[in-house]
Amino acid sequence: MAVANQDITKEMFLPAEIDRTENERVSGEVVSVWKDAVRRFVQNKGALLSIFIVLLIVLLAVSVPYSHNYDPTHQDLNRSNLPPRVSALSWVPFLNGQEDGIDVYQQRGIKKDFWFGTDQLGRDLWSRTWEGTRISLIIAVIAALVDVLIGVTYGGISGYFGGLTDNILQRIMEIISGIPNLVWIILLILVMKPGLIPITIAITATSWISMSRIVRGSMMKLKNQEFVLASKSLGAGNARIVFKHLIPNSLGMIIVNTMFSIPAAIFFEAFLSFIGLGIRDPQASLGSLINSGYEVLQLHPYQTVYPGLLICLLLIAFNLIGNGLRDAFDPKLRH
């Protein structure tokens, strides 16, 4: 069937109603980088649970040594090597104060409970465990602060200026990192008394190196960006560019690396105390408690189990938090 020819005229068309502002409207919600990172971190259930675990451990480590009835350093040989006992949980096999079917508390005429038992000198392991946790956390926090203060500053200056400055700073860092940590600690123990201060200095002496390398690489990548050239054109000095522009743009990487440095410091302190180069009696740390309990592991395993579980919880929790932060700040995972 043939279609009749028809002339196309202007009256057949109507002008389209087009709003020019529609082209500039964003279809999705405008979300900042930090807000998106927080939202994705909150969706990580493992990281959130780890934060609650860490906060609970910190709360107990701060409060128990000062609120408990027993002094962590008080000795009483009459109550040496007592098994754990919690009267309200006496139906639990490992919390009834018995060894080989014998009620040790009744045998010695002791009426008070020791929730984690006692060590060879009769010291309360509940208060000593949380006292040791507090010391281990203090060392870890100091190491993290040194990472941020020294590592970020050192790496930022080295990466931003480059050239001769970078070469000199990198050679110094290579000399420092070339000396093993154990050598640092042995030298410090020869000069200072073994304790909290020498082990803290030894851990922080080289812990900032990895942070400085990460920040240096980030500075070398960002310093040639357009916003740095714009800041220079407006008269900004080098210090302002480094600390106000470049380092904030690397903040996500810095936070993630800081979170990973905390469990590394806790493990290193526990290792040093375990081999006898760290915290000494009467002070306690998680590593020194494990070292003391290791001597009677076959007879009284509870003296090693509780500080060992705390170290495992701290290491796993901080690593999960670090993994959650790394995923939250990774731009490849943004939706």
Short mmCIF file of C-alpha atoms in Angstrom, two decimals:
data_model
loop_
_atom_site.label_atom_id
_atom_site.label_comp_id
_atom_site.label_asym_id
_atom_site.label_seq_id
_atom_site.Cartn_x
_atom_site.Cartn_y
_atom_site.Cartn_z
CA MET A 1 0.00 0.00 0.00
CA ALA A 2 1.56 3.23 -1.09
CA VAL A 3 1.95 6.07 1.38
CA ALA A 4 0.87 9.44 0.06
CA ASN A 5 3.57 12.03 -0.18
CA GLN A 6 3.14 14.73 2.44
CA ASP A 7 5.11 17.90 2.84
CA ILE A 8 6.83 18.36 6.20
CA THR A 9 6.13 21.79 7.57
CA LYS A 10 7.40 23.74 10.57
CA GLU A 11 3.98 23.68 12.21
CA MET A 12 4.25 19.92 12.73
CA PHE A 13 6.95 20.34 15.43
CA LEU A 14 6.85 21.82 18.91
CA PRO A 15 9.89 23.12 20.81
CA ALA A 16 11.20 20.74 23.48
CA GLU A 17 11.18 22.04 27.04
CA ILE A 18 14.79 21.54 28.10
CA ASP A 19 16.13 22.74 31.43
CA ARG A 20 19.83 23.50 31.00
CA THR A 21 20.47 22.99 34.73
CA GLU A 22 19.54 19.29 34.41
CA ASN A 23 22.89 18.66 32.74
CA GLU A 24 24.70 19.83 35.87
CA ARG A 25 22.61 17.88 38.36
CA VAL A 26 24.38 14.88 39.96
CA SER A 27 22.23 11.77 39.88
CA GLY A 28 23.68 10.26 43.07
CA GLU A 29 24.36 11.54 46.57
CA VAL A 30 27.48 13.68 46.93
CA VAL A 31 29.67 11.94 49.51
CA SER A 32 33.06 13.14 50.70
CA VAL A 33 36.02 10.79 50.86
CA TRP A 34 36.00 10.74 54.69
CA LYS A 35 32.26 10.21 54.95
CA ASP A 36 32.41 7.37 52.44
CA ALA A 37 35.36 5.81 54.31
CA VAL A 38 33.45 5.96 57.63
CA ARG A 39 30.35 4.46 56.02
CA ARG A 40 32.28 1.57 54.53
CA PHE A 41 34.21 0.99 57.75
CA VAL A 42 30.96 0.77 59.72
CA GLN A 43 29.76 -1.92 57.30
CA ASN A 44 32.77 -4.05 58.26
CA LYS A 45 31.37 -6.09 61.16
CA GLY A 46 34.71 -7.66 62.04
CA ALA A 47 36.41 -4.26 62.40
CA LEU A 48 33.55 -2.90 64.53
CA LEU A 49 33.64 -5.93 66.82
CA SER A 50 37.41 -5.54 67.12
CA ILE A 51 37.00 -1.91 68.22
CA PHE A 52 34.65 -2.97 71.02
CA ILE A 53 37.09 -5.71 72.09
CA VAL A 54 40.01 -3.26 72.18
CA LEU A 55 37.99 -0.67 74.10
CA LEU A 56 36.94 -3.32 76.65
CA ILE A 57 40.54 -4.49 77.10
CA VAL A 58 41.75 -0.90 77.49
CA LEU A 59 39.02 -0.18 80.06
CA LEU A 60 39.96 -3.24 82.12
CA ALA A 61 43.68 -2.53 81.82
CA VAL A 62 43.17 1.01 83.13
CA SER A 63 40.67 0.26 85.90
CA VAL A 64 41.51 -3.19 87.32
CA PRO A 65 45.02 -2.52 88.73
CA TYR A 66 43.66 0.41 90.75
CA SER A 67 40.24 -0.93 91.75
CA HIS A 68 41.11 -4.56 92.58
CA ASN A 69 41.66 -5.59 96.19
CA TYR A 70 45.03 -7.24 95.52
CA ASP A 71 48.26 -5.40 94.79
CA PRO A 72 49.90 -6.83 91.64
CA THR A 73 53.26 -7.01 93.44
CA HIS A 74 52.09 -8.34 96.83
CA GLN A 75 53.57 -11.78 97.63
CA ASP A 76 52.17 -14.51 99.87
CA LEU A 77 53.70 -17.97 99.62
CA ASN A 78 50.69 -19.51 101.39
CA ARG A 79 48.64 -18.87 98.28
CA SER A 80 51.28 -19.75 95.66
CA ASN A 81 50.12 -21.50 92.46
CA LEU A 82 46.42 -21.34 93.30
CA PRO A 83 44.17 -22.37 90.41
CA PRO A 84 41.50 -19.92 89.17
CA ARG A 85 38.29 -19.78 91.20
CA VAL A 86 35.10 -17.78 90.70
CA SER A 87 32.48 -18.78 93.25
CA ALA A 88 29.59 -17.67 91.04
CA LEU A 89 30.91 -19.93 88.26
CA SER A 90 31.98 -22.91 90.36
CA TRP A 91 30.16 -25.24 87.98
CA VAL A 92 32.75 -24.44 85.30
CA PRO A 93 35.57 -27.03 85.49
CA PHE A 94 38.42 -24.53 85.14
CA LEU A 95 37.00 -21.94 87.55
CA ASN A 96 36.23 -24.08 90.61
CA GLY A 97 39.64 -23.84 92.33
CA GLN A 98 40.37 -27.55 92.03
CA GLU A 99 43.43 -29.43 90.81
CA ASP A 100 43.28 -33.19 90.31
CA GLY A 101 39.92 -33.23 92.08
CA ILE A 102 41.28 -31.51 95.20
CA ASP A 103 39.91 -28.15 96.36
CA VAL A 104 43.19 -26.28 96.88
CA TYR A 105 41.48 -23.28 98.46
CA GLN A 106 39.76 -25.40 101.11
CA GLN A 107 42.96 -27.34 101.72
CA ARG A 108 44.90 -24.13 102.48
CA GLY A 109 42.05 -22.36 104.27
CA ILE A 110 41.75 -19.56 101.72
CA LYS A 111 38.27 -18.07 101.40
CA LYS A 112 38.84 -15.31 98.83
CA ASP A 113 38.64 -15.94 95.09
CA PHE A 114 41.47 -15.44 92.61
CA TRP A 115 39.86 -15.25 89.18
CA PHE A 116 43.05 -16.01 87.21
CA GLY A 117 44.78 -17.88 90.04
CA THR A 118 48.17 -16.94 91.48
CA ASP A 119 51.78 -17.36 90.41
CA GLN A 120 54.69 -19.07 92.17
CA LEU A 121 55.11 -16.18 94.61
CA GLY A 122 51.42 -15.99 95.46
CA ARG A 123 50.74 -12.81 93.46
CA ASP A 124 47.25 -12.31 92.05
CA LEU A 125 47.34 -13.05 88.32
CA TRP A 126 44.09 -11.17 87.62
CA SER A 127 45.58 -7.83 88.64
CA ARG A 128 49.03 -8.68 87.23
CA THR A 129 47.57 -9.65 83.85
CA TRP A 130 45.75 -6.35 83.45
CA GLU A 131 48.74 -4.44 84.80
CA GLY A 132 50.88 -6.18 82.15
CA THR A 133 48.30 -5.40 79.48
CA ARG A 134 48.41 -1.72 80.45
CA ILE A 135 52.20 -1.61 80.16
CA SER A 136 52.13 -3.41 76.79
CA LEU A 137 49.51 -0.97 75.49
CA ILE A 138 51.52 2.03 76.72
CA ILE A 139 54.57 0.81 74.80
CA ALA A 140 52.45 0.22 71.68
CA VAL A 141 50.84 3.67 71.83
CA ILE A 142 54.23 5.36 72.28
CA ALA A 143 55.56 3.44 69.27
CA ALA A 144 52.54 4.55 67.21
CA LEU A 145 53.00 8.20 68.23
CA VAL A 146 56.68 8.06 67.30
CA ASP A 147 55.70 6.59 63.93
CA VAL A 148 53.42 9.55 63.30
CA LEU A 149 55.66 12.31 64.65
CA ILE A 150 59.07 11.20 63.39
CA GLY A 151 58.17 8.92 60.48
CA VAL A 152 55.71 11.30 58.81
CA THR A 153 57.95 14.35 59.26
CA TYR A 154 61.09 12.55 58.13
CA GLY A 155 59.46 10.93 55.12
CA GLY A 156 57.59 14.10 54.15
CA ILE A 157 60.75 16.23 54.10
CA SER A 158 62.76 13.57 52.28
CA GLY A 159 60.15 12.96 49.58
CA TYR A 160 59.17 16.60 49.02
CA PHE A 161 62.63 18.15 48.64
CA GLY A 162 64.25 15.18 46.89
CA GLY A 163 67.71 15.52 45.38
CA LEU A 164 70.62 15.89 47.79
CA THR A 165 68.34 16.21 50.83
CA ASP A 166 66.62 12.94 49.98
CA ASN A 167 69.93 11.15 49.41
CA ILE A 168 71.36 12.25 52.77
CA LEU A 169 68.23 11.41 54.75
CA GLN A 170 67.87 8.01 53.08
CA ARG A 171 71.49 7.07 53.80
CA ILE A 172 71.00 7.98 57.48
CA MET A 173 67.86 5.86 57.59
CA GLU A 174 69.65 2.92 55.99
CA ILE A 175 72.38 3.10 58.66
CA ILE A 176 69.76 3.12 61.46
CA SER A 177 67.75 0.26 59.97
CA GLY A 178 70.92 -1.74 59.35
CA ILE A 179 71.43 -2.21 63.10
CA PRO A 180 69.18 -5.05 64.39
CA ASN A 181 66.68 -4.22 67.13
CA LEU A 182 68.22 -6.79 69.49
CA VAL A 183 71.56 -4.98 69.27
CA TRP A 184 69.83 -1.69 70.15
CA ILE A 185 68.23 -3.31 73.19
CA ILE A 186 71.39 -5.02 74.43
CA LEU A 187 73.30 -1.74 74.18
CA LEU A 188 70.56 0.12 76.05
CA ILE A 189 70.43 -2.52 78.79
CA LEU A 190 74.21 -2.18 79.24
CA VAL A 191 73.79 1.57 79.73
CA MET A 192 70.41 1.69 81.49
CA LYS A 193 68.57 -0.57 83.91
CA PRO A 194 66.18 -3.06 82.28
CA GLY A 195 62.64 -1.77 82.37
CA LEU A 196 59.97 0.20 80.60
CA ILE A 197 62.12 3.11 79.41
CA PRO A 198 64.92 1.12 77.66
CA ILE A 199 62.50 -1.21 75.89
CA THR A 200 60.36 1.74 74.78
CA ILE A 201 63.38 3.57 73.39
CA ALA A 202 64.59 0.41 71.65
CA ILE A 203 61.24 -0.23 69.98
CA THR A 204 60.75 3.37 68.88
CA ALA A 205 64.35 3.73 67.61
CA THR A 206 63.57 1.93 64.36
CA SER A 207 59.77 1.54 64.29
CA TRP A 208 59.27 4.81 62.37
CA ILE A 209 61.34 3.72 59.37
CA SER A 210 58.55 1.89 57.53
CA MET A 211 56.22 4.87 58.03
CA SER A 212 58.81 7.29 56.65
CA ARG A 213 59.26 5.17 53.53
CA ILE A 214 55.52 5.07 52.89
CA VAL A 215 55.16 8.84 53.37
CA ARG A 216 58.22 9.52 51.20
CA GLY A 217 56.72 7.55 48.32
CA SER A 218 53.43 9.39 48.68
CA MET A 219 55.19 12.79 48.72
CA MET A 220 57.13 11.98 45.55
CA LYS A 221 53.87 11.05 43.81
CA LEU A 222 51.89 14.10 44.96
CA LYS A 223 54.44 16.91 44.84
CA ASN A 224 54.10 17.28 41.05
CA GLN A 225 50.31 17.59 41.12
CA GLU A 226 48.54 20.75 39.94
CA PHE A 227 47.30 21.78 43.40
CA VAL A 228 50.92 21.97 44.62
CA LEU A 229 51.82 24.25 41.70
CA ALA A 230 48.78 26.39 42.50
CA SER A 231 49.84 26.68 46.14
CA LYS A 232 53.34 27.74 45.11
CA SER A 233 51.87 30.31 42.72
CA LEU A 234 49.86 31.81 45.60
CA GLY A 235 53.03 32.16 47.68
CA ALA A 236 52.72 29.15 50.02
CA GLY A 237 55.96 28.08 51.67
CA ASN A 238 57.42 24.58 51.64
CA ALA A 239 56.36 23.82 55.22
CA ARG A 240 52.76 24.84 54.49
CA ILE A 241 52.64 22.74 51.32
CA VAL A 242 54.01 19.66 53.10
CA PHE A 243 51.95 19.83 56.30
CA LYS A 244 48.77 21.51 55.00
CA HIS A 245 48.39 19.88 51.59
CA LEU A 246 50.56 16.81 50.95
CA ILE A 247 50.37 15.04 54.32
CA PRO A 248 46.55 15.46 54.63
CA ASN A 249 46.24 13.85 51.19
CA SER A 250 48.21 10.87 52.56
CA LEU A 251 46.31 10.72 55.85
CA GLY A 252 44.41 7.54 55.02
CA MET A 253 47.63 5.66 54.33
CA ILE A 254 49.18 7.05 57.52
CA ILE A 255 46.22 5.97 59.68
CA VAL A 256 46.24 2.46 58.25
CA ASN A 257 49.99 2.00 58.76
CA THR A 258 49.72 3.37 62.32
CA MET A 259 47.06 0.79 63.18
CA PHE A 260 49.31 -2.00 61.92
CA SER A 261 52.29 -0.68 63.92
CA ILE A 262 50.45 -1.10 67.26
CA PRO A 263 50.14 -4.93 67.17
CA ALA A 264 53.70 -5.16 65.84
CA ALA A 265 54.95 -3.21 68.89
CA ILE A 266 52.87 -5.37 71.27
CA PHE A 267 54.27 -8.56 69.78
CA PHE A 268 57.84 -7.27 69.80
CA GLU A 269 57.58 -6.20 73.45
CA ALA A 270 56.13 -9.60 74.39
CA PHE A 271 58.95 -11.34 72.53
CA LEU A 272 61.63 -9.29 74.25
CA SER A 273 60.10 -9.81 77.69
CA PHE A 274 59.76 -13.53 76.99
CA ILE A 275 63.47 -13.90 76.28
CA GLY A 276 64.37 -11.80 79.34
CA LEU A 277 65.38 -8.54 77.61
CA GLY A 278 62.25 -6.57 78.45
CA ILE A 279 60.16 -5.89 81.52
CA ARG A 280 61.55 -7.41 84.72
CA ASP A 281 59.94 -8.34 88.05
CA PRO A 282 58.21 -6.91 89.98
CA GLN A 283 56.80 -5.11 86.94
CA ALA A 284 54.63 -7.18 84.64
CA SER A 285 53.92 -7.25 80.93
CA LEU A 286 52.14 -9.84 78.83
CA GLY A 287 55.46 -11.20 77.60
CA SER A 288 57.01 -11.44 81.08
CA LEU A 289 53.86 -13.16 82.42
CA ILE A 290 54.06 -15.77 79.65
CA ASN A 291 57.75 -16.24 80.42
CA SER A 292 57.00 -16.84 84.11
CA GLY A 293 54.12 -19.19 83.34
CA TYR A 294 56.18 -21.11 80.80
CA GLU A 295 58.40 -22.44 83.58
CA VAL A 296 55.42 -24.26 85.16
CA LEU A 297 53.41 -24.83 81.99
CA GLN A 298 52.91 -28.55 82.50
CA LEU A 299 51.85 -28.20 86.14
CA HIS A 300 49.90 -24.92 86.05
CA PRO A 301 48.97 -24.08 82.43
CA TYR A 302 46.52 -21.34 83.46
CA GLN A 303 49.48 -19.04 84.25
CA THR A 304 50.29 -18.95 80.54
CA VAL A 305 46.82 -19.29 79.01
CA TYR A 306 45.29 -15.99 80.13
CA PRO A 307 48.10 -13.59 79.08
CA GLY A 308 48.49 -15.62 75.89
CA LEU A 309 44.79 -15.22 75.08
CA LEU A 310 45.01 -11.47 75.69
CA ILE A 311 47.96 -11.12 73.30
CA CYS A 312 46.08 -13.11 70.65
CA LEU A 313 42.95 -10.96 71.11
CA LEU A 314 44.93 -7.73 70.84
CA LEU A 315 46.88 -8.80 67.77
CA ILE A 316 43.81 -10.14 65.95
CA ALA A 317 41.66 -7.12 66.89
CA PHE A 318 44.20 -4.50 65.79
CA ASN A 319 44.90 -6.36 62.55
CA LEU A 320 41.17 -6.54 61.77
CA ILE A 321 40.84 -2.82 62.49
CA GLY A 322 43.80 -2.12 60.22
CA ASN A 323 42.31 -4.27 57.45
CA GLY A 324 38.98 -2.47 57.85
CA LEU A 325 40.65 0.95 57.58
CA ARG A 326 42.66 -0.15 54.56
CA ASP A 327 39.52 -1.31 52.76
CA ALA A 328 37.65 1.84 53.77
CA PHE A 329 40.31 4.18 52.38
CA ASP A 330 40.95 2.15 49.20
CA PRO A 331 39.48 4.20 46.32
CA LYS A 332 39.18 1.07 44.16
CA LEU A 333 36.49 -0.26 46.49
CA ARG A 334 34.32 2.87 46.37
CA HIS A 335 30.85 2.41 44.90
#
